[in-house]
Amino acid sequence: MTFDPQQLGESRADLAQTLKTMRKRAGWTQTRLAQRCNMSQTKVSNIESGKLTPALVDVELILRALDAPTSLVNEVMVLARMANTEWKDAWSSRRRGLDKRQNELAGFEESSTEFRYFLPTMITGLLATPEYVRASIADVPGDQSKTVAKKLERQAVLHDGSKQFTFVLTEQAVRWPLVPPAALAMQMDRLSSLTRLSNVRIGVIPIGPSVMPGPLNVFTVYDDRIATVETSTGVMVFRDHRDVSAYRDEFSTYERHALFSEQARERLNEWSAVFTRQRE
């Protein structure tokens, strides 16, 4: 399925209006529809007003209850899929200020308890040293001090014992020379130390045996509700359970190939020693 960013922005309102129109044409009240779908009348009202984006299973229940024709079901399900997908382009994020993006990520972290991060290219800000954070946004023009401060501030969430984090990094991500050798060695030492937090699992996938599927994008899964996928031009946000489940399954595949705990620390220490020697 091809997503048009403009259509993604309009699809929620279109879906809400379409479902409302279908119910009225059927001569049903919100209460009757809610009873047939085993939902509350408030939920139906919020869906039709656009206050709540329904999951695909909710839309399927509504269409089945209204006995919608197949051609219309297909059309509405496309709308529903698009309504559960959001596109955040990189240029808009930069215009608004990257510190605003940090606030959005902090919101995801506040409302979630279980996190899965797959990092095939670079180290994420939650795990980064200050020097690494600064280097990661060095190509963005203007004063980035607020963004750096917010990125470092967000790291406090790692010490919230009510939340569970799993990070899987490829060897390429860990060893990518974003900073000078000495700084990169310190970054690896930080990763090693963070593996000792009881609620944080950091796994590394060394270059070696074949890992399938081949890694394509950075992605994060928040609980079983949201998956975000990063590209060079922006971020896709998926809320449909089938999309989220697909990324959870992909994460599990990479997780099985990763080294954790003492094995991860041993490998990180080996890599750190290589870069430490480079500065001598």
CSV table of C-alpha atoms in Angstrom, one decimal:
chain,number,residue,atom,x,y,z
A,1,MET,CA,0.0,0.0,0.0
A,2,THR,CA,1.3,3.5,-0.9
A,3,PHE,CA,0.9,6.3,1.6
A,4,ASP,CA,0.6,9.9,0.5
A,5,PRO,CA,1.5,12.2,3.4
A,6,GLN,CA,-1.3,14.7,2.5
A,7,GLN,CA,-3.8,11.9,2.5
A,8,LEU,CA,-2.5,10.6,5.8
A,9,GLY,CA,-3.4,14.0,7.3
A,10,GLU,CA,-6.9,14.0,5.9
A,11,SER,CA,-7.9,10.3,6.4
A,12,ARG,CA,-8.9,10.6,10.1
A,13,ALA,CA,-11.6,13.2,9.4
A,14,ASP,CA,-12.7,11.3,6.2
A,15,LEU,CA,-13.0,8.0,8.1
A,16,ALA,CA,-15.0,9.6,10.9
A,17,GLN,CA,-17.4,11.3,8.4
A,18,THR,CA,-17.8,8.1,6.4
A,19,LEU,CA,-18.7,5.9,9.3
A,20,LYS,CA,-21.2,8.5,10.6
A,21,THR,CA,-22.8,8.8,7.2
A,22,MET,CA,-23.1,5.0,6.8
A,23,ARG,CA,-24.8,4.7,10.2
A,24,LYS,CA,-27.3,7.4,9.5
A,25,ARG,CA,-28.1,5.9,6.0
A,26,ALA,CA,-28.8,2.7,7.8
A,27,GLY,CA,-31.2,4.5,10.1
A,28,TRP,CA,-29.4,3.5,13.2
A,29,THR,CA,-28.7,5.4,16.4
A,30,GLN,CA,-25.3,5.5,18.0
A,31,THR,CA,-26.7,3.4,20.9
A,32,ARG,CA,-28.0,0.7,18.6
A,33,LEU,CA,-24.7,0.5,16.7
A,34,ALA,CA,-22.7,0.4,20.0
A,35,GLN,CA,-24.8,-2.5,21.2
A,36,ARG,CA,-24.3,-4.5,18.0
A,37,CYS,CA,-20.5,-3.9,18.2
A,38,ASN,CA,-20.2,-4.4,21.9
A,39,MET,CA,-18.9,-0.9,22.4
A,40,SER,CA,-20.0,2.0,24.5
A,41,GLN,CA,-22.1,4.8,22.9
A,42,THR,CA,-19.4,7.2,24.0
A,43,LYS,CA,-16.8,5.3,22.0
A,44,VAL,CA,-19.0,5.4,18.9
A,45,SER,CA,-19.6,9.1,19.4
A,46,ASN,CA,-15.9,9.8,19.8
A,47,ILE,CA,-15.1,7.8,16.6
A,48,GLU,CA,-17.7,9.7,14.6
A,49,SER,CA,-16.5,13.1,15.9
A,50,GLY,CA,-12.9,12.3,15.1
A,51,LYS,CA,-11.8,12.5,18.8
A,52,LEU,CA,-10.8,8.8,18.7
A,53,THR,CA,-9.1,7.0,15.8
A,54,PRO,CA,-10.6,3.5,15.7
A,55,ALA,CA,-8.4,0.5,15.4
A,56,LEU,CA,-9.0,-1.6,12.3
A,57,VAL,CA,-10.8,-4.3,14.3
A,58,ASP,CA,-13.3,-1.6,15.5
A,59,VAL,CA,-13.9,-0.5,11.9
A,60,GLU,CA,-14.4,-4.1,10.9
A,61,LEU,CA,-17.0,-4.6,13.6
A,62,ILE,CA,-18.9,-1.4,12.6
A,63,LEU,CA,-18.9,-2.4,8.9
A,64,ARG,CA,-20.1,-5.9,9.7
A,65,ALA,CA,-22.8,-4.6,11.9
A,66,LEU,CA,-24.0,-2.2,9.2
A,67,ASP,CA,-23.8,-5.0,6.6
A,68,ALA,CA,-21.8,-2.8,4.3
A,69,PRO,CA,-21.2,-4.0,0.7
A,70,THR,CA,-17.8,-5.5,-0.1
A,71,SER,CA,-16.8,-2.6,-2.4
A,72,LEU,CA,-17.4,-0.1,0.4
A,73,VAL,CA,-15.7,-2.3,3.0
A,74,ASN,CA,-12.5,-2.2,1.0
A,75,GLU,CA,-12.7,1.6,0.6
A,76,VAL,CA,-13.3,2.2,4.2
A,77,MET,CA,-10.6,-0.2,5.4
A,78,VAL,CA,-8.1,1.7,3.3
A,79,LEU,CA,-9.1,4.9,5.0
A,80,ALA,CA,-8.9,3.1,8.4
A,81,ARG,CA,-5.4,1.9,7.7
A,82,MET,CA,-4.3,5.4,6.7
A,83,ALA,CA,-5.9,6.9,9.7
A,84,ASN,CA,-3.8,4.6,11.9
A,85,THR,CA,-0.6,5.8,10.2
A,86,GLU,CA,1.1,9.1,10.6
A,87,TRP,CA,4.0,10.7,8.7
A,88,LYS,CA,6.4,13.2,10.3
A,89,ASP,CA,8.7,14.6,7.7
A,90,ALA,CA,12.2,15.7,8.7
A,91,TRP,CA,12.0,19.2,7.3
A,92,SER,CA,8.9,20.1,9.3
A,93,SER,CA,10.5,18.7,12.4
A,94,ARG,CA,13.6,20.9,11.8
A,95,ARG,CA,11.4,24.0,11.1
A,96,ARG,CA,9.5,23.5,14.4
A,97,GLY,CA,12.8,22.8,16.2
A,98,LEU,CA,14.2,19.4,17.1
A,99,ASP,CA,13.6,20.1,20.8
A,100,LYS,CA,9.8,19.9,20.0
A,101,ARG,CA,10.4,16.4,18.7
A,102,GLN,CA,12.1,15.5,22.0
A,103,ASN,CA,8.9,16.6,23.8
A,104,GLU,CA,6.9,14.2,21.6
A,105,LEU,CA,9.3,11.3,22.3
A,106,ALA,CA,9.1,12.1,26.0
A,107,GLY,CA,5.3,11.8,25.7
A,108,PHE,CA,5.7,8.3,24.2
A,109,GLU,CA,8.0,7.4,27.1
A,110,GLU,CA,5.7,8.7,29.7
A,111,SER,CA,2.7,6.8,28.5
A,112,SER,CA,4.5,3.5,27.8
A,113,THR,CA,6.0,0.8,30.0
A,114,GLU,CA,7.7,-1.6,27.6
A,115,PHE,CA,10.1,-0.4,24.9
A,116,ARG,CA,11.9,-2.2,22.1
A,117,TYR,CA,14.6,-0.3,20.1
A,118,PHE,CA,16.2,-1.7,17.0
A,119,LEU,CA,19.3,0.3,16.1
A,120,PRO,CA,21.1,-0.8,12.9
A,121,THR,CA,23.0,2.5,12.1
A,122,MET,CA,23.7,4.6,15.2
A,123,ILE,CA,23.3,4.8,19.0
A,124,THR,CA,20.0,6.3,20.1
A,125,GLY,CA,20.0,9.4,22.3
A,126,LEU,CA,18.8,7.6,25.4
A,127,LEU,CA,22.1,5.7,25.5
A,128,ALA,CA,24.4,8.4,24.2
A,129,THR,CA,27.1,10.4,25.9
A,130,PRO,CA,26.8,14.2,25.6
A,131,GLU,CA,29.5,14.3,23.0
A,132,TYR,CA,27.8,11.7,20.9
A,133,VAL,CA,24.5,13.6,21.2
A,134,ARG,CA,26.1,16.8,20.0
A,135,ALA,CA,27.7,15.0,17.1
A,136,SER,CA,24.5,13.3,16.0
A,137,ILE,CA,22.8,16.7,15.3
A,138,ALA,CA,25.9,18.6,14.2
A,139,ASP,CA,24.6,18.9,10.6
A,140,VAL,CA,21.4,20.8,11.8
A,141,PRO,CA,21.9,24.6,11.4
A,142,GLY,CA,21.3,26.9,14.4
A,143,ASP,CA,21.7,26.6,18.1
A,144,GLN,CA,21.0,23.0,19.1
A,145,SER,CA,21.7,23.5,22.9
A,146,LYS,CA,18.0,23.0,23.8
A,147,THR,CA,17.8,19.8,21.8
A,148,VAL,CA,21.0,18.4,23.4
A,149,ALA,CA,19.7,19.3,26.9
A,150,LYS,CA,16.3,17.6,26.2
A,151,LYS,CA,17.9,14.5,24.8
A,152,LEU,CA,20.1,14.2,27.9
A,153,GLU,CA,17.2,15.0,30.2
A,154,ARG,CA,15.1,12.2,28.6
A,155,GLN,CA,17.8,9.7,29.7
A,156,ALA,CA,16.4,9.8,33.3
A,157,VAL,CA,13.6,7.5,32.1
A,158,LEU,CA,16.1,4.6,32.0
A,159,HIS,CA,16.2,4.7,35.8
A,160,ASP,CA,12.4,4.4,36.2
A,161,GLY,CA,12.1,0.8,37.5
A,162,SER,CA,8.4,0.6,36.4
A,163,LYS,CA,9.6,0.6,32.7
A,164,GLN,CA,11.4,-2.1,30.8
A,165,PHE,CA,13.8,-1.3,27.9
A,166,THR,CA,15.4,-3.6,25.4
A,167,PHE,CA,17.9,-2.2,22.9
A,168,VAL,CA,19.3,-4.2,20.1
A,169,LEU,CA,22.2,-2.6,18.2
A,170,THR,CA,24.2,-3.9,15.3
A,171,GLU,CA,28.0,-3.8,15.5
A,172,GLN,CA,27.9,-1.2,12.8
A,173,ALA,CA,25.7,1.0,15.0
A,174,VAL,CA,28.1,0.7,17.9
A,175,ARG,CA,31.3,1.3,16.0
A,176,TRP,CA,30.1,3.9,13.5
A,177,PRO,CA,32.8,6.7,13.8
A,178,LEU,CA,30.4,9.6,14.6
A,179,VAL,CA,32.9,10.9,17.1
A,180,PRO,CA,36.7,10.6,17.5
A,181,PRO,CA,38.1,7.3,18.7
A,182,ALA,CA,38.5,8.4,22.4
A,183,ALA,CA,35.0,9.6,22.5
A,184,LEU,CA,33.7,6.5,20.8
A,185,ALA,CA,35.5,4.3,23.4
A,186,MET,CA,33.8,6.3,26.2
A,187,GLN,CA,30.4,5.8,24.4
A,188,MET,CA,31.0,2.0,24.4
A,189,ASP,CA,31.9,2.1,28.0
A,190,ARG,CA,28.6,3.9,28.7
A,191,LEU,CA,26.7,1.2,26.9
A,192,SER,CA,28.5,-1.5,28.9
A,193,SER,CA,27.6,0.2,32.2
A,194,LEU,CA,24.0,0.6,31.2
A,195,THR,CA,23.7,-3.1,30.7
A,196,ARG,CA,23.9,-3.4,34.5
A,197,LEU,CA,20.6,-1.6,35.1
A,198,SER,CA,18.0,-4.2,36.1
A,199,ASN,CA,15.3,-2.8,33.8
A,200,VAL,CA,17.5,-2.2,30.8
A,201,ARG,CA,18.7,-5.0,28.3
A,202,ILE,CA,21.2,-4.0,25.7
A,203,GLY,CA,22.0,-6.5,23.0
A,204,VAL,CA,24.6,-6.3,20.3
A,205,ILE,CA,24.7,-8.2,17.0
A,206,PRO,CA,28.3,-8.8,15.9
A,207,ILE,CA,29.1,-8.9,12.2
A,208,GLY,CA,29.3,-12.5,11.4
A,209,PRO,CA,26.6,-15.2,10.7
A,210,SER,CA,23.7,-14.2,8.4
A,211,VAL,CA,20.8,-12.5,10.1
A,212,MET,CA,17.6,-12.4,8.2
A,213,PRO,CA,15.7,-10.4,7.4
A,214,GLY,CA,18.5,-7.9,6.6
A,215,PRO,CA,18.1,-4.7,8.8
A,216,LEU,CA,16.6,-1.8,6.9
A,217,ASN,CA,15.4,0.9,9.3
A,218,VAL,CA,15.7,2.1,12.8
A,219,PHE,CA,12.4,1.3,14.6
A,220,THR,CA,10.9,1.5,18.1
A,221,VAL,CA,7.9,-0.3,19.5
A,222,TYR,CA,6.1,1.1,22.5
A,223,ASP,CA,4.2,-1.6,24.4
A,224,ASP,CA,1.9,-3.2,21.8
A,225,ARG,CA,0.4,0.2,20.8
A,226,ILE,CA,2.7,2.1,18.6
A,227,ALA,CA,5.6,1.5,16.2
A,228,THR,CA,7.8,4.3,14.9
A,229,VAL,CA,10.0,3.7,11.8
A,230,GLU,CA,12.7,6.2,11.0
A,231,THR,CA,13.9,7.0,7.4
A,232,SER,CA,16.3,9.6,6.2
A,233,THR,CA,13.4,11.9,5.3
A,234,GLY,CA,11.1,11.4,8.3
A,235,VAL,CA,9.3,9.1,10.7
A,236,MET,CA,6.3,6.8,10.1
A,237,VAL,CA,4.1,6.2,13.1
A,238,PHE,CA,2.0,3.0,13.0
A,239,ARG,CA,-0.9,2.4,15.4
A,240,ASP,CA,-2.7,-0.5,13.7
A,241,HIS,CA,-2.1,-3.7,15.7
A,242,ARG,CA,-1.1,-5.7,12.6
A,243,ASP,CA,1.7,-3.2,11.8
A,244,VAL,CA,2.8,-3.1,15.5
A,245,SER,CA,2.8,-6.9,15.7
A,246,ALA,CA,4.9,-7.2,12.6
A,247,TYR,CA,7.6,-4.9,14.0
A,248,ARG,CA,7.5,-6.8,17.4
A,249,ASP,CA,8.0,-10.0,15.5
A,250,GLU,CA,10.9,-8.6,13.5
A,251,PHE,CA,12.4,-7.3,16.7
A,252,SER,CA,12.2,-10.8,18.2
A,253,THR,CA,14.2,-12.1,15.2
A,254,TYR,CA,17.0,-9.6,15.8
A,255,GLU,CA,16.9,-10.2,19.5
A,256,ARG,CA,17.6,-13.9,19.1
A,257,HIS,CA,20.8,-13.0,17.2
A,258,ALA,CA,22.0,-10.5,19.9
A,259,LEU,CA,24.5,-10.9,22.7
A,260,PHE,CA,23.3,-9.7,26.1
A,261,SER,CA,24.5,-9.3,29.7
A,262,GLU,CA,28.1,-10.5,30.2
A,263,GLN,CA,28.6,-11.5,26.6
A,264,ALA,CA,27.5,-8.0,25.5
A,265,ARG,CA,29.9,-6.4,28.0
A,266,GLU,CA,32.8,-8.5,26.8
A,267,ARG,CA,32.2,-7.6,23.2
A,268,LEU,CA,31.7,-3.9,24.0
A,269,ASN,CA,34.9,-3.9,26.0
A,270,GLU,CA,36.8,-5.5,23.1
A,271,TRP,CA,35.6,-2.8,20.7
A,272,SER,CA,36.2,-0.1,23.2
A,273,ALA,CA,39.8,-1.3,23.6
A,274,VAL,CA,40.4,-1.0,19.9
A,275,PHE,CA,39.3,2.6,19.8
A,276,THR,CA,41.3,3.4,23.0
A,277,ARG,CA,44.5,2.1,21.3
A,278,GLN,CA,43.8,4.3,18.3
A,279,ARG,CA,44.1,7.4,20.4
A,280,GLU,CA,47.5,6.4,21.8
